[in-house]
Coordinates of C-alpha atoms in Angstrom, one line a residue:
M21 CA 58.0 157.0 -54.4
N22 CA 54.7 158.0 -52.9
S23 CA 52.6 160.5 -54.6
R24 CA 52.9 162.9 -51.7
T25 CA 55.9 165.1 -51.3
D26 CA 58.2 164.7 -48.3
Q27 CA 56.9 167.9 -46.9
T28 CA 53.2 166.9 -47.0
A29 CA 53.5 163.1 -46.1
P30 CA 52.5 162.1 -42.5
R31 CA 55.5 161.8 -40.1
N32 CA 56.0 160.6 -36.6
E33 CA 57.2 162.7 -33.6
S34 CA 60.9 162.3 -34.7
G35 CA 60.1 163.7 -38.2
E36 CA 60.4 160.3 -39.9
L37 CA 58.0 159.1 -42.6
L38 CA 55.5 156.5 -41.4
P39 CA 56.1 153.0 -42.7
D40 CA 53.3 153.1 -45.3
Q41 CA 54.7 156.3 -46.7
R42 CA 58.3 155.1 -47.2
D43 CA 59.7 153.8 -50.5
S44 CA 59.6 150.0 -50.7
G45 CA 63.1 149.9 -52.1
V46 CA 64.7 147.4 -54.4
V47 CA 67.4 145.0 -53.5
A48 CA 70.3 145.1 -55.9
E49 CA 71.3 141.6 -57.3
T50 CA 75.0 141.3 -57.8
G51 CA 75.1 137.6 -58.6
A52 CA 78.1 137.2 -56.4
L53 CA 78.2 134.4 -53.8
V54 CA 79.8 134.9 -50.4
P55 CA 82.9 132.8 -50.4
D56 CA 83.3 130.0 -47.9
P57 CA 85.9 131.2 -45.5
G58 CA 86.6 127.6 -44.4
L59 CA 88.5 126.7 -41.3
P60 CA 91.5 128.6 -40.1
P61 CA 94.8 126.8 -40.4
H62 CA 95.5 124.4 -37.6
E63 CA 98.1 125.7 -35.1
P64 CA 99.9 123.0 -33.2
R65 CA 100.0 123.2 -29.5
R66 CA 103.1 123.1 -27.5
Q67 CA 102.4 119.5 -26.5
D68 CA 102.1 118.5 -30.1
I69 CA 105.7 119.5 -30.9
D70 CA 107.4 119.1 -27.5
E71 CA 107.3 115.7 -25.9
R72 CA 108.5 117.0 -22.6
A73 CA 105.5 119.3 -22.4
A74 CA 103.2 116.4 -23.3
Q75 CA 104.7 114.4 -20.5
R76 CA 104.2 117.2 -18.1
S77 CA 100.5 117.3 -19.1
E78 CA 100.2 113.6 -18.7
R79 CA 101.6 113.9 -15.2
T80 CA 99.2 116.6 -14.4
V81 CA 96.3 114.5 -15.6
A82 CA 97.6 111.5 -13.5
F83 CA 97.9 113.7 -10.5
L84 CA 94.3 114.9 -10.8
F85 CA 93.0 111.3 -11.1
T86 CA 95.1 110.1 -8.3
L87 CA 93.8 113.0 -6.1
A88 CA 90.3 111.9 -7.0
I89 CA 91.1 108.4 -5.8
L90 CA 92.6 109.7 -2.5
A91 CA 89.6 111.9 -1.9
T92 CA 87.3 109.0 -2.4
V93 CA 89.3 107.0 0.2
G94 CA 89.0 110.0 2.5
F95 CA 85.2 110.1 1.9
V96 CA 84.9 106.4 3.0
A97 CA 87.2 106.9 6.0
A98 CA 85.3 110.0 7.1
Y99 CA 82.0 108.2 6.9
V100 CA 83.4 105.4 9.1
A101 CA 85.5 107.3 11.6
I102 CA 83.6 110.6 12.3
P103 CA 80.6 110.3 14.6
I104 CA 77.4 111.6 13.2
D105 CA 76.9 113.9 16.2
R106 CA 80.4 115.5 16.0
I107 CA 80.1 119.3 15.8
V108 CA 83.2 121.3 14.8
F109 CA 84.0 125.0 14.2
I110 CA 85.2 125.8 10.7
F111 CA 85.8 129.3 9.6
P112 CA 83.7 131.0 8.1
F113 CA 80.9 128.5 8.4
G114 CA 80.8 128.4 12.2
H115 CA 79.8 125.3 14.1
I116 CA 78.7 122.6 11.7
S117 CA 78.5 118.8 11.5
G118 CA 82.0 117.5 11.1
L119 CA 80.7 114.4 9.2
N120 CA 78.7 116.5 6.7
F121 CA 81.6 118.8 6.1
A122 CA 84.1 116.0 5.6
L123 CA 81.8 114.1 3.2
G124 CA 81.0 117.2 1.2
L125 CA 84.6 118.3 0.9
T126 CA 86.0 114.9 -0.1
L127 CA 83.2 114.2 -2.5
A128 CA 83.6 117.6 -4.1
V129 CA 87.3 117.2 -4.5
A130 CA 86.9 113.7 -6.0
L131 CA 84.3 114.8 -8.6
F132 CA 86.2 118.0 -9.5
C133 CA 89.5 116.2 -10.0
V134 CA 87.8 113.6 -12.3
G135 CA 86.3 116.3 -14.4
A136 CA 89.4 118.5 -14.4
G137 CA 91.6 115.6 -15.3
A138 CA 89.4 114.6 -18.3
I139 CA 89.2 118.2 -19.5
H140 CA 93.0 118.7 -19.2
W141 CA 93.6 115.5 -21.1
A142 CA 91.3 116.5 -23.9
R143 CA 92.7 120.0 -24.2
T144 CA 96.4 119.2 -24.1
L145 CA 96.9 115.6 -25.2
M146 CA 94.0 114.6 -27.5
S147 CA 93.9 115.8 -31.1
D148 CA 92.3 119.3 -31.5
E149 CA 92.3 119.5 -35.2
E150 CA 88.8 120.5 -36.6
F151 CA 87.2 118.9 -39.7
A152 CA 84.2 120.1 -41.7
E153 CA 81.8 117.4 -42.8
N154 CA 78.8 118.0 -45.2
R155 CA 75.4 116.8 -44.2
H156 CA 74.3 113.5 -45.6
P157 CA 71.2 111.2 -45.5
I158 CA 70.4 109.5 -42.3
E159 CA 70.8 106.0 -43.7
A160 CA 74.5 105.2 -43.9
T161 CA 76.0 103.6 -47.0
A162 CA 78.6 100.9 -46.9
E163 CA 81.2 103.5 -47.7
V164 CA 80.1 105.7 -44.8
R165 CA 80.1 102.8 -42.4
E166 CA 83.6 101.9 -43.5
E167 CA 84.6 105.5 -43.0
V168 CA 83.1 105.6 -39.5
F169 CA 85.1 102.5 -38.5
E170 CA 88.3 104.1 -39.9
E171 CA 87.5 107.3 -38.0
Y172 CA 86.9 105.4 -34.8
Q173 CA 90.2 103.6 -35.1
Q174 CA 91.9 106.9 -35.9
S175 CA 90.2 108.6 -32.9
A176 CA 91.4 105.8 -30.6
V177 CA 95.0 106.6 -31.8
E178 CA 94.5 110.3 -31.4
S179 CA 93.1 110.0 -27.9
T180 CA 96.5 108.7 -26.9
M181 CA 94.8 106.1 -24.7
G182 CA 97.3 103.4 -25.8
R183 CA 100.4 105.6 -25.6
R184 CA 99.7 107.6 -22.4
K185 CA 99.4 104.7 -20.1
L186 CA 99.9 106.6 -16.9
A187 CA 97.0 109.0 -17.6
R188 CA 94.9 106.1 -18.8
N189 CA 95.5 103.9 -15.8
T190 CA 94.9 106.6 -13.3
M191 CA 91.7 107.7 -15.1
L192 CA 90.4 104.1 -15.0
G193 CA 91.3 103.9 -11.3
A194 CA 89.5 107.1 -10.5
L195 CA 86.4 106.1 -12.5
A196 CA 86.3 102.8 -10.7
V197 CA 86.8 104.2 -7.2
V198 CA 84.7 107.4 -7.2
P199 CA 81.4 105.6 -7.6
L200 CA 82.1 103.8 -4.3
T201 CA 80.9 107.0 -2.6
G202 CA 77.4 106.2 -3.7
L203 CA 77.6 102.7 -2.4
V204 CA 78.8 104.0 1.0
L205 CA 75.8 106.4 1.2
L206 CA 73.4 103.4 0.8
R207 CA 74.4 102.7 4.4
D208 CA 72.3 105.7 5.4
M209 CA 69.1 104.1 4.2
G210 CA 68.6 102.8 7.7
P211 CA 70.2 100.5 10.2
L212 CA 71.2 97.1 9.0
P213 CA 68.4 94.6 9.7
E214 CA 70.9 91.8 10.6
D215 CA 68.5 89.1 12.0
K216 CA 66.1 91.5 13.7
L217 CA 63.3 90.5 11.2
R218 CA 63.6 86.9 12.2
H219 CA 63.0 87.4 15.9
T220 CA 60.3 89.1 18.0
A221 CA 59.6 89.9 21.6
W222 CA 58.1 86.5 22.2
R223 CA 60.1 84.2 24.5
K224 CA 59.5 80.9 26.2
G225 CA 57.2 81.7 29.1
S226 CA 56.1 85.1 27.9
L227 CA 52.5 85.8 29.1
I228 CA 49.9 86.7 26.5
I229 CA 48.6 90.1 27.3
N230 CA 45.2 91.5 26.1
E231 CA 45.9 94.6 24.0
A232 CA 42.7 96.3 25.2
T233 CA 43.0 95.7 29.0
L234 CA 46.8 95.1 29.2
Q235 CA 46.0 92.1 31.5
P236 CA 47.2 88.5 31.1
L237 CA 44.7 86.2 29.3
R238 CA 43.3 83.0 30.7
P239 CA 41.7 80.3 28.5
E240 CA 38.2 81.2 29.9
D241 CA 38.6 84.8 28.7
I242 CA 38.4 83.6 25.1
T243 CA 35.0 82.2 24.0
V244 CA 34.3 80.0 21.0
G245 CA 33.9 82.2 17.9
S246 CA 35.7 85.2 19.3
L247 CA 38.9 86.9 18.2
T248 CA 41.2 88.6 20.8
Q249 CA 44.2 90.8 19.9
A250 CA 47.2 90.4 22.1
M251 CA 50.9 91.1 22.6
P252 CA 53.7 89.7 24.7
E253 CA 54.3 90.8 28.3
G254 CA 57.0 93.4 28.8
L255 CA 56.0 95.8 26.0
D256 CA 55.2 99.3 27.2
P257 CA 52.9 101.2 24.9
H258 CA 54.7 104.4 26.0
A259 CA 58.2 103.1 25.3
E260 CA 60.2 104.5 22.4
N261 CA 60.6 101.1 20.7
F262 CA 57.0 99.9 21.3
H263 CA 55.9 100.4 17.7
T264 CA 59.0 98.6 16.3
E265 CA 58.4 95.6 18.5
I266 CA 54.6 95.4 18.3
A267 CA 54.9 95.5 14.5
K268 CA 56.5 92.0 14.7
A269 CA 54.9 90.6 17.8
A270 CA 51.2 91.5 17.5
V271 CA 49.0 88.3 17.6
M272 CA 45.4 87.3 17.5
L273 CA 43.8 84.4 19.4
V274 CA 40.7 82.6 18.2
R275 CA 38.9 79.7 19.9
L276 CA 37.4 76.9 17.7
E277 CA 35.7 73.7 18.5
P278 CA 38.4 71.1 18.5
E279 CA 36.6 69.1 15.8
D280 CA 36.7 72.2 13.5
I281 CA 40.4 72.4 13.4
K282 CA 41.6 70.9 10.2
S283 CA 45.4 71.0 10.7
P284 CA 46.8 68.6 13.3
R285 CA 49.8 70.8 13.7
S286 CA 47.6 73.8 14.6
A287 CA 45.7 71.8 17.1
E288 CA 48.9 70.6 18.7
W289 CA 50.4 74.1 18.9
G290 CA 47.2 75.5 20.4
H291 CA 45.5 74.9 23.8
E292 CA 41.9 73.5 24.1
G293 CA 41.0 74.9 20.7
I294 CA 42.7 78.3 21.3
L295 CA 45.0 79.1 18.4
C296 CA 47.4 82.0 18.3
Y297 CA 48.5 83.5 15.0
S298 CA 50.5 86.6 14.0
K299 CA 48.0 89.2 12.9
I300 CA 50.5 90.8 10.5
C301 CA 49.4 90.1 7.0
T302 CA 52.2 88.4 5.0
H303 CA 51.5 90.7 2.0
I304 CA 52.5 94.2 3.1
G305 CA 52.0 94.0 6.9
C306 CA 48.4 95.2 7.5
P307 CA 46.5 93.8 10.4
A308 CA 44.5 90.8 9.1
T309 CA 41.9 90.9 11.9
L310 CA 38.5 91.0 10.1
Y311 CA 37.2 87.6 11.4
E312 CA 34.3 85.7 10.1
Q313 CA 33.4 83.2 12.8
Q314 CA 31.2 80.9 10.7
T315 CA 34.0 80.1 8.2
H316 CA 36.9 80.8 10.5
H317 CA 38.4 83.1 7.9
A318 CA 40.5 86.1 8.7
L319 CA 40.5 88.9 6.1
C320 CA 43.1 91.6 5.6
P321 CA 41.2 94.9 4.8
C322 CA 44.0 96.3 2.6
H323 CA 44.1 93.9 -0.3
Q324 CA 41.6 91.2 0.8
S325 CA 44.0 88.5 1.5
T326 CA 42.0 85.7 3.2
F327 CA 43.4 83.2 5.7
D328 CA 41.8 80.0 6.9
L329 CA 42.5 80.0 10.7
A330 CA 41.1 76.5 11.0
D331 CA 43.7 75.1 8.6
G332 CA 47.0 76.6 9.7
A333 CA 46.0 80.1 8.4
R334 CA 46.8 79.1 4.9
V335 CA 46.1 81.6 2.1
L336 CA 42.7 81.2 0.5
F337 CA 42.6 84.4 -1.6
G338 CA 44.6 87.5 -2.3
P339 CA 48.2 88.5 -2.8
A340 CA 49.6 87.2 0.4
G341 CA 52.6 84.9 -0.2
H342 CA 52.4 82.5 2.7
P343 CA 50.3 81.6 5.8
L344 CA 50.2 83.6 9.0
P345 CA 52.9 82.2 11.4
Q346 CA 51.4 80.4 14.4
L347 CA 52.7 80.8 17.9
R348 CA 52.9 77.7 20.1
I349 CA 51.1 78.3 23.4
T350 CA 50.2 76.6 26.7
V351 CA 49.0 77.4 30.2
N352 CA 51.3 78.0 33.1
D353 CA 50.8 76.9 36.7
E354 CA 48.8 80.0 37.5
G355 CA 46.3 79.3 34.7
F356 CA 47.5 82.1 32.3
L357 CA 48.2 81.6 28.6
Q358 CA 51.9 81.8 27.7
A359 CA 54.1 81.3 24.7
L360 CA 56.4 78.3 24.3
G361 CA 58.9 80.3 22.3
D362 CA 59.2 82.6 19.4
F363 CA 57.6 82.1 16.0
E364 CA 59.1 79.3 13.9
E365 CA 59.3 81.7 10.9
P366 CA 59.6 85.4 10.5
P367 CA 56.2 87.2 10.8
G368 CA 54.9 89.8 8.4
P369 CA 55.8 90.4 4.7
S370 CA 58.5 88.5 2.9
F371 CA 61.9 90.0 2.5
W372 CA 64.7 89.3 0.1
E373 CA 67.0 87.4 2.4
R374 CA 64.3 85.3 4.1
G375 CA 65.2 82.3 2.0

């Protein structure tokens, strides 16, 4: 006890002694240990003692998994059949997208039924007996490994996977079908390319239009050592699809002295030293139009891929994977430069199905 009496010791507003004025107290040691209560006795479920109840639970599980499969089929069917612009009235949501509602509803039902079926199986058919296991070192001994294998085999038996074939088969079917919803959604990554990447707006007889003046080009408009950016006739800069088409069809024309052209094919595909190449870099699609007239090299400003325009636009340096495609050109009866067809190979960066 403190030397002060309870009447004279400092107290708080409630009349209690301050912490430093209280007795420290002594904990009594009884020497008795709290007994381990252990686990309560296992009480069997109805399904453990009544096979008919177990079969009803199995049918419930199978129903849930089957419903998940049907909901997945409904998801795919809704994605294919319902137009993206279809608006429907659904109480209490009001006017909403019919496609979004159908996809959300069917996917929610499929995922819920898979989860509910697994939970119902675990709670009614699988073993629910609890076991207490003491902690042990991380490294497993041979006896522990053998015990684990035995427990694994025992758990396989207790899971009833082998005996409840209806529930097992419907579960496997649901787990195999439900992920198809994700594969279907990959369709929304964009329109299928089909062979659009292999073709451009260039056609046989297409006039070559100067991008700056939007006028057809004549051979005399292109001087030796110059580079002119061009596009095919028929492209309207104000059209909705202009950027999609120009991204594949943009070209550049250079004029070299005939004796400076190293590639016979390039010289044959050109006209009087005028060569026409795609200006889309074959690395990631930047415009490779930085031209050095002394060396006849075209440089891409993004990653410094360098192409030799005098030698079929082959890659001299940088990450580009292949030369710039060349466009065959000639002159029509009116003296204008025109294409003899589309590119022989897809312009721009490589893509996985290019071959």
